[in-house]
Amino acid sequence: MGRDEVDTVLADLGERIGIAGLRLDAAGACQLVFDQRWLVTLLHVPQQAGVALNCPVTAAGHAEQLGAKALRAMLRAGFHGAGSGTTLAIGPDDRAYLQRLLPVTGRRGDALHQALEQLLDLAETWAERLGRAESDPSPPRGDSASAPWAMQRV
């Protein structure tokens, strides 16, 4: 899948969410801010015919403050796919991130729109859970029950 196909899907998504002309930048990325809180980066990954989505759920440097319970919960959720094939990770800026690789097929933004909504729902859940850090950051009930027992390639 080439860049032109991704731009077509992004343009369709943009029409759905009120951002006409949405497309990748020169580096093959697109960043969107939702609710003045969530920064979602979409990155074209031509080797895997898809788009990688990532969204930080903690502030920069916050991952160092996460205790063993929170990190265990993140790892446990990642084993089950955190819901909808999304994984949790610690980024180079020491933030906790939600990540997902979405294969892009066709020319419409339906699947991308749905994936964004799921990612944002999970961001709300995990930001709250990790904000409580050591209290009880156990994975959301129901997220892992429907996830397949398979590793996600990111």
JSON list of C-alpha atoms in Angstrom, two decimals:
[
{"chain": "A", "resi": 1, "resn": "MET", "atom": "CA", "xyz": [0.00, 0.00, 0.00]},
{"chain": "A", "resi": 2, "resn": "GLY", "atom": "CA", "xyz": [1.43, 3.29, -1.08]},
{"chain": "A", "resi": 3, "resn": "ARG", "atom": "CA", "xyz": [1.38, 6.76, 0.29]},
{"chain": "A", "resi": 4, "resn": "ASP", "atom": "CA", "xyz": [-1.33, 7.88, -2.16]},
{"chain": "A", "resi": 5, "resn": "GLU", "atom": "CA", "xyz": [-3.71, 5.22, -0.82]},
{"chain": "A", "resi": 6, "resn": "VAL", "atom": "CA", "xyz": [-3.05, 6.30, 2.77]},
{"chain": "A", "resi": 7, "resn": "ASP", "atom": "CA", "xyz": [-3.65, 9.93, 1.81]},
{"chain": "A", "resi": 8, "resn": "THR", "atom": "CA", "xyz": [-6.97, 8.92, 0.23]},
{"chain": "A", "resi": 9, "resn": "VAL", "atom": "CA", "xyz": [-8.02, 7.13, 3.43]},
{"chain": "A", "resi": 10, "resn": "LEU", "atom": "CA", "xyz": [-6.88, 10.10, 5.54]},
{"chain": "A", "resi": 11, "resn": "ALA", "atom": "CA", "xyz": [-8.82, 12.51, 3.32]},
{"chain": "A", "resi": 12, "resn": "ASP", "atom": "CA", "xyz": [-11.95, 10.41, 3.84]},
{"chain": "A", "resi": 13, "resn": "LEU", "atom": "CA", "xyz": [-11.32, 10.35, 7.60]},
{"chain": "A", "resi": 14, "resn": "GLY", "atom": "CA", "xyz": [-10.79, 14.11, 7.53]},
{"chain": "A", "resi": 15, "resn": "GLU", "atom": "CA", "xyz": [-14.16, 14.63, 5.88]},
{"chain": "A", "resi": 16, "resn": "ARG", "atom": "CA", "xyz": [-15.79, 12.53, 8.62]},
{"chain": "A", "resi": 17, "resn": "ILE", "atom": "CA", "xyz": [-14.21, 14.51, 11.45]},
{"chain": "A", "resi": 18, "resn": "GLY", "atom": "CA", "xyz": [-14.34, 17.96, 9.88]},
{"chain": "A", "resi": 19, "resn": "ILE", "atom": "CA", "xyz": [-10.73, 18.38, 8.72]},
{"chain": "A", "resi": 20, "resn": "ALA", "atom": "CA", "xyz": [-10.79, 18.77, 4.96]},
{"chain": "A", "resi": 21, "resn": "GLY", "atom": "CA", "xyz": [-7.57, 17.91, 3.15]},
{"chain": "A", "resi": 22, "resn": "LEU", "atom": "CA", "xyz": [-6.14, 15.68, 5.89]},
{"chain": "A", "resi": 23, "resn": "ARG", "atom": "CA", "xyz": [-3.00, 13.90, 4.63]},
{"chain": "A", "resi": 24, "resn": "LEU", "atom": "CA", "xyz": [0.48, 12.73, 5.54]},
{"chain": "A", "resi": 25, "resn": "ASP", "atom": "CA", "xyz": [3.29, 15.25, 5.90]},
{"chain": "A", "resi": 26, "resn": "ALA", "atom": "CA", "xyz": [6.65, 14.95, 4.12]},
{"chain": "A", "resi": 27, "resn": "ALA", "atom": "CA", "xyz": [7.88, 12.47, 6.74]},
{"chain": "A", "resi": 28, "resn": "GLY", "atom": "CA", "xyz": [4.84, 10.20, 6.22]},
{"chain": "A", "resi": 29, "resn": "ALA", "atom": "CA", "xyz": [3.15, 11.20, 9.46]},
{"chain": "A", "resi": 30, "resn": "CYS", "atom": "CA", "xyz": [-0.02, 12.97, 10.54]},
{"chain": "A", "resi": 31, "resn": "GLN", "atom": "CA", "xyz": [-0.79, 14.25, 14.03]},
{"chain": "A", "resi": 32, "resn": "LEU", "atom": "CA", "xyz": [-4.25, 14.91, 15.40]},
{"chain": "A", "resi": 33, "resn": "VAL", "atom": "CA", "xyz": [-5.30, 16.39, 18.73]},
{"chain": "A", "resi": 34, "resn": "PHE", "atom": "CA", "xyz": [-8.60, 15.27, 20.25]},
{"chain": "A", "resi": 35, "resn": "ASP", "atom": "CA", "xyz": [-10.43, 16.99, 23.10]},
{"chain": "A", "resi": 36, "resn": "GLN", "atom": "CA", "xyz": [-7.45, 19.32, 23.56]},
{"chain": "A", "resi": 37, "resn": "ARG", "atom": "CA", "xyz": [-5.83, 16.41, 25.38]},
{"chain": "A", "resi": 38, "resn": "TRP", "atom": "CA", "xyz": [-4.96, 13.46, 23.19]},
{"chain": "A", "resi": 39, "resn": "LEU", "atom": "CA", "xyz": [-2.17, 13.69, 20.63]},
{"chain": "A", "resi": 40, "resn": "VAL", "atom": "CA", "xyz": [-2.49, 10.82, 18.16]},
{"chain": "A", "resi": 41, "resn": "THR", "atom": "CA", "xyz": [0.30, 10.27, 15.67]},
{"chain": "A", "resi": 42, "resn": "LEU", "atom": "CA", "xyz": [-0.45, 8.27, 12.54]},
{"chain": "A", "resi": 43, "resn": "LEU", "atom": "CA", "xyz": [2.62, 7.01, 10.70]},
{"chain": "A", "resi": 44, "resn": "HIS", "atom": "CA", "xyz": [2.61, 5.35, 7.29]},
{"chain": "A", "resi": 45, "resn": "VAL", "atom": "CA", "xyz": [4.34, 1.95, 7.53]},
{"chain": "A", "resi": 46, "resn": "PRO", "atom": "CA", "xyz": [4.65, 0.79, 3.90]},
{"chain": "A", "resi": 47, "resn": "GLN", "atom": "CA", "xyz": [6.53, -2.41, 4.82]},
{"chain": "A", "resi": 48, "resn": "GLN", "atom": "CA", "xyz": [3.42, -3.61, 6.66]},
{"chain": "A", "resi": 49, "resn": "ALA", "atom": "CA", "xyz": [0.83, -2.01, 4.37]},
{"chain": "A", "resi": 50, "resn": "GLY", "atom": "CA", "xyz": [-0.62, -0.03, 7.20]},
{"chain": "A", "resi": 51, "resn": "VAL", "atom": "CA", "xyz": [-0.67, 2.93, 9.51]},
{"chain": "A", "resi": 52, "resn": "ALA", "atom": "CA", "xyz": [0.81, 2.89, 13.01]},
{"chain": "A", "resi": 53, "resn": "LEU", "atom": "CA", "xyz": [-1.21, 4.84, 15.57]},
{"chain": "A", "resi": 54, "resn": "ASN", "atom": "CA", "xyz": [0.26, 5.95, 18.86]},
{"chain": "A", "resi": 55, "resn": "CYS", "atom": "CA", "xyz": [-1.03, 8.07, 21.69]},
{"chain": "A", "resi": 56, "resn": "PRO", "atom": "CA", "xyz": [0.77, 9.00, 24.91]},
{"chain": "A", "resi": 57, "resn": "VAL", "atom": "CA", "xyz": [-1.30, 8.38, 28.03]},
{"chain": "A", "resi": 58, "resn": "THR", "atom": "CA", "xyz": [1.11, 9.89, 30.57]},
{"chain": "A", "resi": 59, "resn": "ALA", "atom": "CA", "xyz": [3.25, 13.01, 30.67]},
{"chain": "A", "resi": 60, "resn": "ALA", "atom": "CA", "xyz": [6.88, 12.92, 29.55]},
{"chain": "A", "resi": 61, "resn": "GLY", "atom": "CA", "xyz": [9.08, 11.44, 32.25]},
{"chain": "A", "resi": 62, "resn": "HIS", "atom": "CA", "xyz": [6.13, 9.88, 34.08]},
{"chain": "A", "resi": 63, "resn": "ALA", "atom": "CA", "xyz": [6.99, 6.26, 33.31]},
{"chain": "A", "resi": 64, "resn": "GLU", "atom": "CA", "xyz": [9.85, 6.41, 35.81]},
{"chain": "A", "resi": 65, "resn": "GLN", "atom": "CA", "xyz": [7.27, 7.06, 38.50]},
{"chain": "A", "resi": 66, "resn": "LEU", "atom": "CA", "xyz": [5.17, 4.02, 37.65]},
{"chain": "A", "resi": 67, "resn": "GLY", "atom": "CA", "xyz": [5.46, 1.29, 40.22]},
{"chain": "A", "resi": 68, "resn": "ALA", "atom": "CA", "xyz": [5.62, -2.44, 39.81]},
{"chain": "A", "resi": 69, "resn": "LYS", "atom": "CA", "xyz": [1.82, -2.89, 39.90]},
{"chain": "A", "resi": 70, "resn": "ALA", "atom": "CA", "xyz": [1.28, -0.41, 37.08]},
{"chain": "A", "resi": 71, "resn": "LEU", "atom": "CA", "xyz": [4.05, -1.91, 34.94]},
{"chain": "A", "resi": 72, "resn": "ARG", "atom": "CA", "xyz": [2.70, -5.43, 35.54]},
{"chain": "A", "resi": 73, "resn": "ALA", "atom": "CA", "xyz": [-0.77, -4.28, 34.51]},
{"chain": "A", "resi": 74, "resn": "MET", "atom": "CA", "xyz": [0.66, -2.78, 31.31]},
{"chain": "A", "resi": 75, "resn": "LEU", "atom": "CA", "xyz": [2.54, -5.97, 30.49]},
{"chain": "A", "resi": 76, "resn": "ARG", "atom": "CA", "xyz": [-0.50, -8.12, 31.27]},
{"chain": "A", "resi": 77, "resn": "ALA", "atom": "CA", "xyz": [-2.70, -6.00, 29.02]},
{"chain": "A", "resi": 78, "resn": "GLY", "atom": "CA", "xyz": [-0.09, -6.11, 26.26]},
{"chain": "A", "resi": 79, "resn": "PHE", "atom": "CA", "xyz": [-0.08, -9.91, 26.42]},
{"chain": "A", "resi": 80, "resn": "HIS", "atom": "CA", "xyz": [-3.80, -9.87, 25.68]},
{"chain": "A", "resi": 81, "resn": "GLY", "atom": "CA", "xyz": [-3.58, -7.04, 23.18]},
{"chain": "A", "resi": 82, "resn": "ALA", "atom": "CA", "xyz": [-5.03, -4.36, 25.56]},
{"chain": "A", "resi": 83, "resn": "GLY", "atom": "CA", "xyz": [-8.22, -4.43, 23.52]},
{"chain": "A", "resi": 84, "resn": "SER", "atom": "CA", "xyz": [-8.61, -4.28, 19.75]},
{"chain": "A", "resi": 85, "resn": "GLY", "atom": "CA", "xyz": [-4.99, -5.18, 19.01]},
{"chain": "A", "resi": 86, "resn": "THR", "atom": "CA", "xyz": [-3.63, -2.19, 20.89]},
{"chain": "A", "resi": 87, "resn": "THR", "atom": "CA", "xyz": [-0.47, -2.56, 22.96]},
{"chain": "A", "resi": 88, "resn": "LEU", "atom": "CA", "xyz": [1.03, -0.48, 25.76]},
{"chain": "A", "resi": 89, "resn": "ALA", "atom": "CA", "xyz": [4.66, 0.59, 25.72]},
{"chain": "A", "resi": 90, "resn": "ILE", "atom": "CA", "xyz": [7.12, 3.01, 27.27]},
{"chain": "A", "resi": 91, "resn": "GLY", "atom": "CA", "xyz": [8.49, 5.44, 24.67]},
{"chain": "A", "resi": 92, "resn": "PRO", "atom": "CA", "xyz": [11.94, 7.03, 24.42]},
{"chain": "A", "resi": 93, "resn": "ASP", "atom": "CA", "xyz": [10.52, 10.17, 26.08]},
{"chain": "A", "resi": 94, "resn": "ASP", "atom": "CA", "xyz": [9.62, 8.07, 29.14]},
{"chain": "A", "resi": 95, "resn": "ARG", "atom": "CA", "xyz": [5.86, 8.26, 28.55]},
{"chain": "A", "resi": 96, "resn": "ALA", "atom": "CA", "xyz": [3.42, 5.38, 28.50]},
{"chain": "A", "resi": 97, "resn": "TYR", "atom": "CA", "xyz": [1.91, 4.99, 25.01]},
{"chain": "A", "resi": 98, "resn": "LEU", "atom": "CA", "xyz": [-0.90, 3.07, 23.40]},
{"chain": "A", "resi": 99, "resn": "GLN", "atom": "CA", "xyz": [0.11, 1.71, 20.01]},
{"chain": "A", "resi": 100, "resn": "ARG", "atom": "CA", "xyz": [-1.67, -0.06, 17.21]},
{"chain": "A", "resi": 101, "resn": "LEU", "atom": "CA", "xyz": [-0.80, -1.12, 13.67]},
{"chain": "A", "resi": 102, "resn": "LEU", "atom": "CA", "xyz": [-3.80, -0.88, 11.41]},
{"chain": "A", "resi": 103, "resn": "PRO", "atom": "CA", "xyz": [-3.73, -2.47, 7.96]},
{"chain": "A", "resi": 104, "resn": "VAL", "atom": "CA", "xyz": [-5.18, -0.02, 5.47]},
{"chain": "A", "resi": 105, "resn": "THR", "atom": "CA", "xyz": [-7.31, -1.48, 2.72]},
{"chain": "A", "resi": 106, "resn": "GLY", "atom": "CA", "xyz": [-9.66, 0.23, 0.35]},
{"chain": "A", "resi": 107, "resn": "ARG", "atom": "CA", "xyz": [-10.15, 3.95, -0.01]},
{"chain": "A", "resi": 108, "resn": "ARG", "atom": "CA", "xyz": [-12.47, 4.80, 2.87]},
{"chain": "A", "resi": 109, "resn": "GLY", "atom": "CA", "xyz": [-11.62, 5.86, 6.39]},
{"chain": "A", "resi": 110, "resn": "ASP", "atom": "CA", "xyz": [-14.20, 3.71, 8.21]},
{"chain": "A", "resi": 111, "resn": "ALA", "atom": "CA", "xyz": [-11.73, 1.31, 9.82]},
{"chain": "A", "resi": 112, "resn": "LEU", "atom": "CA", "xyz": [-9.32, 4.12, 10.70]},
{"chain": "A", "resi": 113, "resn": "HIS", "atom": "CA", "xyz": [-12.12, 6.17, 12.26]},
{"chain": "A", "resi": 114, "resn": "GLN", "atom": "CA", "xyz": [-13.21, 3.19, 14.36]},
{"chain": "A", "resi": 115, "resn": "ALA", "atom": "CA", "xyz": [-9.60, 2.45, 15.37]},
{"chain": "A", "resi": 116, "resn": "LEU", "atom": "CA", "xyz": [-9.13, 6.06, 16.48]},
{"chain": "A", "resi": 117, "resn": "GLU", "atom": "CA", "xyz": [-12.28, 5.94, 18.59]},
{"chain": "A", "resi": 118, "resn": "GLN", "atom": "CA", "xyz": [-11.14, 2.71, 20.23]},
{"chain": "A", "resi": 119, "resn": "LEU", "atom": "CA", "xyz": [-7.67, 4.14, 20.84]},
{"chain": "A", "resi": 120, "resn": "LEU", "atom": "CA", "xyz": [-9.12, 7.26, 22.46]},
{"chain": "A", "resi": 121, "resn": "ASP", "atom": "CA", "xyz": [-11.43, 5.19, 24.68]},
{"chain": "A", "resi": 122, "resn": "LEU", "atom": "CA", "xyz": [-8.45, 3.13, 25.82]},
{"chain": "A", "resi": 123, "resn": "ALA", "atom": "CA", "xyz": [-6.40, 6.31, 26.34]},
{"chain": "A", "resi": 124, "resn": "GLU", "atom": "CA", "xyz": [-9.03, 7.60, 28.77]},
{"chain": "A", "resi": 125, "resn": "THR", "atom": "CA", "xyz": [-9.06, 4.31, 30.64]},
{"chain": "A", "resi": 126, "resn": "TRP", "atom": "CA", "xyz": [-5.29, 3.88, 30.86]},
{"chain": "A", "resi": 127, "resn": "ALA", "atom": "CA", "xyz": [-4.52, 7.52, 31.66]},
{"chain": "A", "resi": 128, "resn": "GLU", "atom": "CA", "xyz": [-6.82, 7.26, 34.66]},
{"chain": "A", "resi": 129, "resn": "ARG", "atom": "CA", "xyz": [-5.45, 3.88, 35.65]},
{"chain": "A", "resi": 130, "resn": "LEU", "atom": "CA", "xyz": [-1.80, 4.93, 35.34]},
{"chain": "A", "resi": 131, "resn": "GLY", "atom": "CA", "xyz": [-2.54, 8.23, 37.06]},
{"chain": "A", "resi": 132, "resn": "ARG", "atom": "CA", "xyz": [-3.44, 6.19, 40.11]},
{"chain": "A", "resi": 133, "resn": "ALA", "atom": "CA", "xyz": [-0.13, 4.37, 39.58]},
{"chain": "A", "resi": 134, "resn": "GLU", "atom": "CA", "xyz": [0.29, 2.17, 42.63]},
{"chain": "A", "resi": 135, "resn": "SER", "atom": "CA", "xyz": [-3.28, 1.95, 43.89]},
{"chain": "A", "resi": 136, "resn": "ASP", "atom": "CA", "xyz": [-4.87, -0.59, 41.54]},
{"chain": "A", "resi": 137, "resn": "PRO", "atom": "CA", "xyz": [-3.92, -0.26, 37.89]},
{"chain": "A", "resi": 138, "resn": "SER", "atom": "CA", "xyz": [-5.33, -3.64, 36.91]},
{"chain": "A", "resi": 139, "resn": "PRO", "atom": "CA", "xyz": [-6.36, -3.94, 33.25]},
{"chain": "A", "resi": 140, "resn": "PRO", "atom": "CA", "xyz": [-9.92, -2.93, 32.36]},
{"chain": "A", "resi": 141, "resn": "ARG", "atom": "CA", "xyz": [-12.37, -5.80, 32.69]},
{"chain": "A", "resi": 142, "resn": "GLY", "atom": "CA", "xyz": [-13.55, -7.09, 29.35]},
{"chain": "A", "resi": 143, "resn": "ASP", "atom": "CA", "xyz": [-10.67, -5.67, 27.29]},
{"chain": "A", "resi": 144, "resn": "SER", "atom": "CA", "xyz": [-8.61, -8.83, 27.40]},
{"chain": "A", "resi": 145, "resn": "ALA", "atom": "CA", "xyz": [-11.47, -11.32, 27.40]},
{"chain": "A", "resi": 146, "resn": "SER", "atom": "CA", "xyz": [-12.27, -10.69, 23.76]},
{"chain": "A", "resi": 147, "resn": "ALA", "atom": "CA", "xyz": [-8.66, -10.31, 22.59]},
{"chain": "A", "resi": 148, "resn": "PRO", "atom": "CA", "xyz": [-7.08, -13.22, 20.77]},
{"chain": "A", "resi": 149, "resn": "TRP", "atom": "CA", "xyz": [-4.15, -14.99, 22.39]},
{"chain": "A", "resi": 150, "resn": "ALA", "atom": "CA", "xyz": [-1.67, -13.76, 19.84]},
{"chain": "A", "resi": 151, "resn": "MET", "atom": "CA", "xyz": [1.26, -11.40, 19.77]},
{"chain": "A", "resi": 152, "resn": "GLN", "atom": "CA", "xyz": [0.89, -8.18, 17.84]},
{"chain": "A", "resi": 153, "resn": "ARG", "atom": "CA", "xyz": [3.71, -7.15, 15.53]},
{"chain": "A", "resi": 154, "resn": "VAL", "atom": "CA", "xyz": [4.39, -3.43, 16.00]}
]
